XYZ file of C-alpha atoms in Angstrom:
487
model
C 88.561 8.249 82.903
C 91.469 7.485 80.637
C 90.160 4.101 79.801
C 86.777 5.571 78.935
C 88.299 8.138 76.563
C 90.423 5.484 74.941
C 87.321 3.314 74.349
C 85.501 6.158 72.713
C 88.488 6.944 70.519
C 88.700 3.301 69.496
C 85.003 3.216 68.534
C 85.408 6.392 66.507
C 88.319 4.923 64.555
C 86.314 1.752 63.974
C 83.352 3.728 62.511
C 85.667 5.714 60.281
C 87.204 2.489 59.068
C 83.738 1.076 58.263
C 82.885 4.217 56.238
C 86.077 3.867 54.244
C 85.348 0.189 53.517
C 81.745 1.028 52.517
C 82.828 3.839 50.172
C 85.443 1.582 48.626
C 82.832 -1.161 47.956
C 80.412 1.314 46.342
C 83.167 2.723 44.168
C 84.092 -0.719 42.961
C 80.466 -1.649 42.225
C 79.855 1.610 40.314
C 83.063 1.174 38.431
C 81.893 -2.230 37.182
C 78.705 -0.713 35.588
C 80.331 2.336 33.981
C 81.846 2.311 30.477
C 85.570 1.768 30.298
C 86.214 5.374 29.397
C 84.857 6.497 32.784
C 87.074 4.093 34.711
C 90.242 5.425 33.131
C 91.988 8.718 33.063
C 90.371 10.850 30.300
C 92.576 11.620 27.368
C 92.368 14.590 25.007
C 90.247 12.455 22.676
C 87.655 11.872 25.454
C 87.407 15.562 26.190
C 86.833 16.365 22.457
C 83.950 13.854 22.254
C 82.376 15.213 25.390
C 82.636 18.764 24.076
C 81.006 17.736 20.762
C 78.063 16.018 22.495
C 77.522 19.013 24.746
C 77.389 21.339 21.734
C 74.806 19.133 19.921
C 72.644 18.966 23.075
C 72.645 22.762 23.357
C 71.529 23.126 19.742
C 68.705 20.618 20.173
C 67.499 22.334 23.306
C 67.330 25.614 21.374
C 65.626 24.416 18.114
C 63.065 21.812 19.281
C 60.887 24.177 21.390
C 60.371 26.309 18.253
C 59.132 23.315 16.260
C 56.966 22.231 19.149
C 55.245 25.601 19.202
C 54.719 25.572 15.420
C 53.171 22.096 15.432
C 50.974 22.506 18.498
C 49.552 25.915 17.661
C 46.599 24.664 15.486
C 45.478 22.320 18.195
C 45.520 24.971 20.820
C 43.450 27.218 18.539
C 40.909 24.482 17.661
C 40.250 23.762 21.286
C 39.701 27.323 22.242
C 36.201 28.379 23.268
C 34.465 31.152 21.357
C 31.229 32.862 22.347
C 29.088 32.538 19.154
C 25.578 34.043 19.284
C 22.679 31.802 18.101
C 20.766 32.963 15.000
C 17.603 34.812 15.948
C 14.188 33.118 15.552
C 12.354 33.955 12.373
C 9.488 36.403 12.548
C 7.081 33.579 11.667
C 8.309 31.475 14.581
C 8.151 34.442 16.945
C 4.595 35.164 15.906
C 3.744 31.425 15.806
C 2.310 31.717 12.302
C 0.374 28.566 11.235
C 2.294 26.306 8.918
C 5.779 26.655 10.379
C 5.617 23.664 12.724
C 3.676 20.852 11.045
C 4.209 17.254 12.109
C 2.927 14.800 9.494
C 2.229 11.233 10.655
C 1.364 8.293 8.411
C -1.091 5.765 9.816
C 0.460 2.332 10.309
C -1.414 -0.955 10.357
C -3.078 -1.440 13.732
C -2.685 2.195 14.828
C -5.606 4.075 16.330
C -6.298 7.783 16.533
C -5.299 7.678 20.200
C -1.889 6.237 19.235
C -1.328 9.079 16.770
C -2.201 11.774 19.326
C 0.120 10.118 21.864
C 2.913 10.001 19.270
C 2.496 13.737 18.662
C 2.402 14.431 22.407
C -1.151 15.803 22.392
C -3.397 15.160 25.436
C -6.435 12.902 25.098
C -8.678 15.788 26.214
C -7.761 17.666 23.029
C -8.478 14.579 20.930
C -11.981 14.297 22.422
C -12.534 18.010 21.795
C -11.677 17.474 18.107
C -13.919 14.402 17.823
C -16.893 16.360 19.165
C -16.783 18.674 16.143
C -19.611 17.785 13.702
C -18.641 15.407 10.908
C -15.165 14.640 12.269
C -15.637 11.425 14.236
C -16.559 9.305 11.209
C -13.506 10.449 9.235
C -10.890 10.222 11.997
C -12.029 6.925 13.519
C -11.868 5.104 10.160
C -8.323 5.998 9.118
C -6.803 3.419 6.809
C -3.123 2.367 6.816
C -1.132 4.812 4.708
C -3.421 7.776 5.371
C -1.767 10.959 6.610
C -2.772 13.167 9.515
C -0.892 16.388 10.301
C -0.606 18.389 13.523
C 0.427 22.054 13.710
C 2.279 22.354 17.023
C 3.883 25.763 17.799
C 6.616 26.410 20.373
C 4.067 26.411 23.157
C 3.323 22.734 22.449
C -0.449 23.214 22.258
C -2.266 21.884 19.184
C -3.133 24.786 16.883
C -4.409 22.998 13.756
C -5.120 19.414 12.684
C -5.283 18.424 9.014
C -6.686 15.229 7.447
C -8.432 13.997 4.304
C -12.180 13.583 4.660
C -12.358 11.676 1.369
C -10.476 11.369 -1.901
C -11.380 14.909 -2.995
C -11.636 16.982 0.200
C -9.031 17.985 2.775
C -10.084 19.366 6.164
C -8.215 21.706 8.502
C -9.523 22.308 12.027
C -8.074 25.360 13.796
C -8.300 25.330 17.604
C -8.510 28.512 19.672
C -9.501 27.636 23.211
C -12.879 25.920 23.077
C -13.588 27.189 19.563
C -12.887 25.082 16.449
C -12.913 26.581 12.945
C -13.233 24.220 9.977
C -11.745 24.870 6.526
C -12.352 22.466 3.617
C -10.216 22.575 0.472
C -10.408 20.583 -2.732
C -7.614 18.118 -3.519
C -6.617 18.710 -7.118
C -6.373 15.642 -9.350
C -5.500 15.015 -12.979
C -6.293 12.222 -15.438
C -3.974 10.591 -17.954
C -5.224 8.289 -20.679
C -2.787 5.448 -21.296
C -2.578 2.212 -23.284
C -1.206 -0.998 -21.755
C -0.600 -4.295 -23.486
C 0.741 -7.673 -22.406
C 1.264 -11.261 -23.470
C 0.670 -14.202 -21.168
C 3.656 -16.438 -20.475
C 2.832 -17.911 -17.063
C -0.340 -16.253 -15.714
C -2.696 -13.432 -16.598
C -2.087 -11.695 -13.278
C 1.703 -11.695 -13.709
C 1.448 -10.422 -17.293
C -1.053 -7.718 -16.364
C 1.027 -6.483 -13.427
C 4.104 -6.401 -15.654
C 2.127 -4.284 -18.133
C 1.352 -1.808 -15.323
C -2.250 -2.747 -14.510
C -3.422 -2.477 -10.913
C -5.287 -5.334 -9.184
C -8.533 -3.354 -9.513
C -8.016 -2.958 -13.273
C -7.331 -6.686 -13.614
C -10.541 -7.437 -11.712
C -12.493 -5.124 -14.033
C -11.146 -6.964 -17.056
C -11.844 -10.467 -15.718
C -15.018 -9.916 -13.669
C -16.876 -7.293 -15.728
C -15.689 -7.222 -19.333
C -14.776 -10.768 -20.386
C -16.325 -12.985 -17.686
C -19.133 -14.142 -20.007
C -16.850 -15.051 -22.933
C -13.628 -16.378 -21.376
C -13.146 -18.937 -18.619
C -9.994 -17.514 -17.061
C -9.394 -20.671 -15.041
C -9.374 -23.017 -18.067
C -9.157 -21.214 -21.413
C -5.927 -19.205 -21.097
C -2.799 -20.364 -22.929
C 0.743 -18.961 -23.256
C 0.736 -16.496 -26.119
C -2.725 -15.086 -25.376
C -2.571 -11.306 -25.242
C -4.565 -8.308 -24.072
C -4.597 -4.537 -24.527
C -6.476 -1.900 -22.557
C -7.093 1.831 -22.726
C -7.601 3.253 -19.249
C -7.673 6.490 -17.326
C -5.099 6.960 -14.567
C -6.070 9.379 -11.810
C -3.159 11.235 -10.192
C -3.354 13.356 -7.066
C -0.424 15.278 -5.562
C 2.085 13.207 -7.523
C 0.546 9.868 -6.526
C -1.358 7.466 -8.783
C -4.580 6.790 -6.898
C -6.846 4.968 -9.348
C -6.470 2.889 -12.528
C -9.676 0.845 -12.419
C -11.568 2.804 -15.104
C -10.965 0.784 -18.277
C -12.402 2.541 -21.341
C -11.673 -0.197 -23.880
C -10.086 -3.627 -23.873
C -9.308 -6.452 -26.282
C -8.383 -10.015 -25.395
C -7.038 -12.535 -27.904
C -7.436 -16.172 -26.819
C -7.811 -19.406 -28.743
C -7.465 -17.671 -32.104
C -10.344 -15.284 -31.380
C -10.284 -11.668 -30.267
C -12.894 -10.325 -27.858
C -13.440 -6.621 -27.317
C -15.225 -4.480 -24.769
C -15.944 -0.738 -24.612
C -17.239 1.315 -21.710
C -20.325 3.435 -22.365
C -22.911 5.126 -20.144
C -26.522 4.129 -20.782
C -29.355 5.481 -18.665
C -26.843 6.960 -16.245
C -25.103 3.628 -15.700
C -21.723 2.482 -17.040
C -21.767 -0.767 -19.019
C -19.441 -2.623 -21.373
C -20.440 -3.372 -24.969
C -18.857 -5.232 -27.868
C -17.835 -3.450 -31.081
C -21.373 -3.709 -32.503
C -22.997 -2.097 -29.467
C -24.344 -5.260 -27.832
C -23.935 -5.489 -24.032
C -21.277 -7.934 -22.844
C -23.218 -8.634 -19.672
C -25.825 -11.340 -20.212
C -29.384 -10.685 -19.140
C -29.271 -13.528 -16.609
C -26.690 -15.616 -14.831
C -27.441 -19.346 -14.826
C -26.420 -19.960 -11.228
C -27.399 -17.262 -8.687
C -25.285 -18.828 -5.936
C -21.601 -19.683 -5.680
C -19.946 -22.628 -3.945
C -23.038 -24.834 -4.183
C -23.994 -28.174 -5.749
C -27.134 -29.102 -7.655
C -29.151 -31.283 -5.269
C -32.469 -31.535 -7.162
C -33.322 -30.992 -10.861
C -36.337 -29.579 -12.649
C -39.263 -32.032 -13.222
C -41.465 -34.605 -11.486
C -40.112 -36.088 -8.255
C -41.144 -37.415 -4.864
C -41.320 -34.524 -2.425
C -38.779 -35.089 0.376
C -41.129 -33.700 3.061
C -44.651 -34.535 1.814
C -43.633 -37.937 0.397
C -45.854 -37.486 -2.700
C -45.002 -37.219 -6.382
C -45.075 -33.567 -7.314
C -43.756 -31.404 -10.090
C -40.531 -29.705 -9.010
C -40.880 -26.350 -10.742
C -37.304 -25.223 -10.156
C -33.845 -26.476 -9.191
C -32.268 -26.835 -5.759
C -28.721 -25.843 -4.837
C -27.387 -27.286 -1.576
C -25.124 -24.898 0.335
C -24.219 -23.921 3.858
C -26.596 -21.739 5.824
C -25.736 -18.086 5.281
C -24.301 -18.492 1.765
C -25.158 -15.295 -0.214
C -27.836 -15.487 -2.933
C -27.528 -13.078 -5.887
C -30.106 -11.547 -8.217
C -29.920 -13.428 -11.536
C -30.419 -10.189 -13.481
C -31.376 -6.542 -13.235
C -34.880 -6.406 -11.777
C -37.460 -4.858 -9.494
C -38.284 -6.604 -6.210
C -41.847 -7.870 -6.698
C -42.145 -9.654 -3.350
C -39.994 -10.172 -0.257
C -41.547 -12.047 2.661
C -42.894 -15.421 3.810
C -44.975 -17.571 1.463
C -46.289 -21.058 2.349
C -43.786 -23.865 1.679
C -41.208 -21.470 0.241
C -40.513 -19.988 3.676
C -38.640 -16.709 3.316
C -38.884 -15.980 -0.403
C -37.960 -13.217 -2.876
C -39.551 -12.794 -6.315
C -37.864 -10.527 -8.876
C -39.482 -9.025 -11.972
C -36.937 -8.643 -14.797
C -39.335 -7.196 -17.349
C -40.556 -8.596 -20.679
C -42.481 -11.292 -18.782
C -39.454 -12.816 -17.000
C -39.479 -13.448 -13.229
C -37.272 -15.448 -10.866
C -38.032 -16.890 -7.410
C -35.611 -17.643 -4.550
C -36.946 -19.732 -1.627
C -36.060 -21.160 1.817
C -33.852 -18.179 2.764
C -32.551 -17.878 6.302
C -32.777 -14.065 6.075
C -33.151 -11.303 3.516
C -30.558 -8.936 2.128
C -30.878 -5.157 2.322
C -33.850 -5.030 -0.034
C -37.538 -4.147 0.083
C -40.528 -4.578 -2.187
C -40.515 -2.190 -5.144
C -36.761 -1.592 -5.010
C -34.592 -1.811 -8.155
C -31.637 -4.190 -7.875
C -28.735 -4.855 -10.225
C -27.569 -8.252 -11.400
C -25.367 -9.815 -8.731
C -26.904 -7.887 -5.812
C -27.160 -10.031 -2.659
C -30.886 -10.395 -2.007
C -30.758 -13.028 0.751
C -28.920 -15.937 2.341
C -29.297 -19.712 2.169
C -31.452 -21.314 4.854
C -34.042 -24.053 5.445
C -37.257 -22.122 6.165
C -40.566 -23.510 4.879
C -40.809 -27.128 3.662
C -37.128 -28.032 3.599
C -35.078 -30.919 4.956
C -31.815 -28.950 5.010
C -30.207 -25.672 3.978
C -30.532 -25.051 0.230
C -31.769 -22.546 -2.366
C -34.892 -23.306 -4.378
C -34.593 -21.337 -7.651
C -37.367 -20.889 -10.235
C -37.370 -19.216 -13.673
C -40.697 -18.151 -15.192
C -41.586 -16.746 -18.630
C -45.055 -15.127 -18.746
C -46.018 -17.134 -15.661
C -44.888 -20.505 -17.082
C -42.121 -22.334 -15.216
C -39.011 -23.158 -17.276
C -35.951 -25.206 -16.447
C -33.309 -22.640 -15.354
C -30.528 -24.930 -16.583
C -31.743 -25.203 -20.182
C -34.037 -22.268 -20.900
C -32.904 -19.934 -23.660
C -32.048 -16.718 -21.928
C -33.295 -13.517 -23.570
C -30.497 -11.544 -25.234
C -29.586 -8.185 -23.723
C -30.934 -5.073 -25.394
C -28.363 -3.611 -27.837
C -27.687 0.071 -28.314
C -29.824 1.690 -30.985
C -30.308 5.010 -32.767
C -28.632 8.012 -31.230
C -27.064 5.945 -28.444
C -25.386 3.649 -30.970
C -24.033 6.626 -32.942
C -22.672 8.209 -29.754
C -21.138 4.886 -28.747
C -19.296 4.517 -32.062
C -18.013 8.076 -31.945
C -16.786 7.608 -28.373
C -15.109 4.227 -28.815
C -13.363 4.911 -32.147
C -10.354 6.791 -30.641
C -9.838 4.113 -27.978
C -9.924 1.347 -30.570
C -7.454 3.257 -32.744
C -5.030 3.547 -29.834
C -5.252 -0.168 -29.095
C -4.672 -1.082 -32.728
C -1.738 1.316 -32.981
C -0.163 -0.194 -29.869
C -0.654 -3.766 -31.055
C 0.719 -2.937 -34.487
C 3.952 -1.813 -32.835
C 4.221 -4.748 -30.424
C 2.662 -7.609 -32.378
C 3.475 -6.608 -35.962
C 3.325 -10.195 -37.211
C -0.070 -10.971 -35.625
C -2.940 -11.714 -37.998
C -6.325 -10.076 -37.303
C -9.080 -12.052 -35.676
C -12.701 -11.987 -36.879
C -13.763 -9.679 -34.026
C -11.048 -7.211 -34.940
C -12.456 -7.021 -38.463
C -15.904 -6.393 -37.038
C -14.488 -3.615 -34.885
C -12.892 -2.015 -37.937
C -16.218 -2.158 -39.768
C -18.111 -0.634 -36.838
C -15.587 2.167 -36.585
C -15.658 2.850 -40.317
C -19.439 3.301 -40.111
C -18.871 6.077 -37.631
C -16.698 7.859 -40.208
C -13.554 7.424 -38.088
C -10.842 5.577 -40.038
C -8.340 3.779 -37.832
C -5.163 1.877 -38.317
C -5.599 -1.871 -38.345
C -3.301 -4.204 -36.449
C -2.799 -6.466 -39.463
C 0.854 -7.455 -39.631
């Protein structure tokens, strides 16, 4: 028993000794990592430093929370949630008044009416209901790129009204109420401005005309209607040639929609000035020179484009019959289906099949002049007795009748006698006379004055051409003095 107690006492002393050694080792290790001041006995100087640091810490702990509150307060306010009521719906929206919810879509290239209804979220059944309304299908199924179509869609999402332009002057609104559709047509207001444009050619006529503000349609009017008989625009133009035009611009809803109506034009080329003035005769607009003579010739020499002369006028061996026969016209070889134009204004005297001519058209131009067009593959949209204008397509090249290949057989007759179409002297067009001539001079004088005033400002050093002098004389006869463009 004694030995057991002694063993326990010995173990207890051993554990206490281990604790002492462990505490001593920790103390030494901590002492190595502490500053020197902590490993020594503190002096009065140490206690003063400690007291100073404690005082500063207390002050910081007191002041900083105040600054923290001052700085953070805006953020806490900005993140707070407020219950703001939404503005009430307008009375118009509550009552779903038409006009408060229009969606306007502009037709893009390749888009169909079905695409537009899908884009607006309108069912196809509604689209078919709209198309069944009389007169709508033709307008809505031929929408051109750039055209606008508008849908009035209220809060309910059901189509209430559809709006579109039937033509250049009329706007249509269709109001839907169940199965009932009400149509309203309103006029689109337009205005006209008369302007003068002038340009000088440096590289090309088209570039100069576009720079002067002319539209492609106005350029085509100048080249294909007014000056086509006097100027070869593919060969005759030179840098320095100039032009001036008086035209009417049509504006609709702030947009310029038409500039093709040229009232007067002058073109100076090769030292000569040509002029053309628009005037209505017998209900038809034509262009005349300053003396009142039509610019359009009575006949065009070649009633077919893109063709070559394959047989001339005169005696020859017939390619089919093999005999010498008089060839009473000229032949133009061309591909089957090439359009054939009327050589001049005329009445259709005959359109049908006639012996070796095959499908043939005979036109009566008046004053004993007729023309014949043979071997057609098919006719144009003409019939016997109908009036046709110069350039109207009366048929298409073929090889019907006695023909070895597709070509046009063209004859020109004066009082029943065949003449060579390539050399015959064409009858001059009928000039304006009497009251028409007086009205023409009175109408064209202001336009000519505007052109001359414009050219005097732009081309002050330009000398007048013979035609300009003639224009001055014609205007003076009408009692309307104008300013000349003599520099």
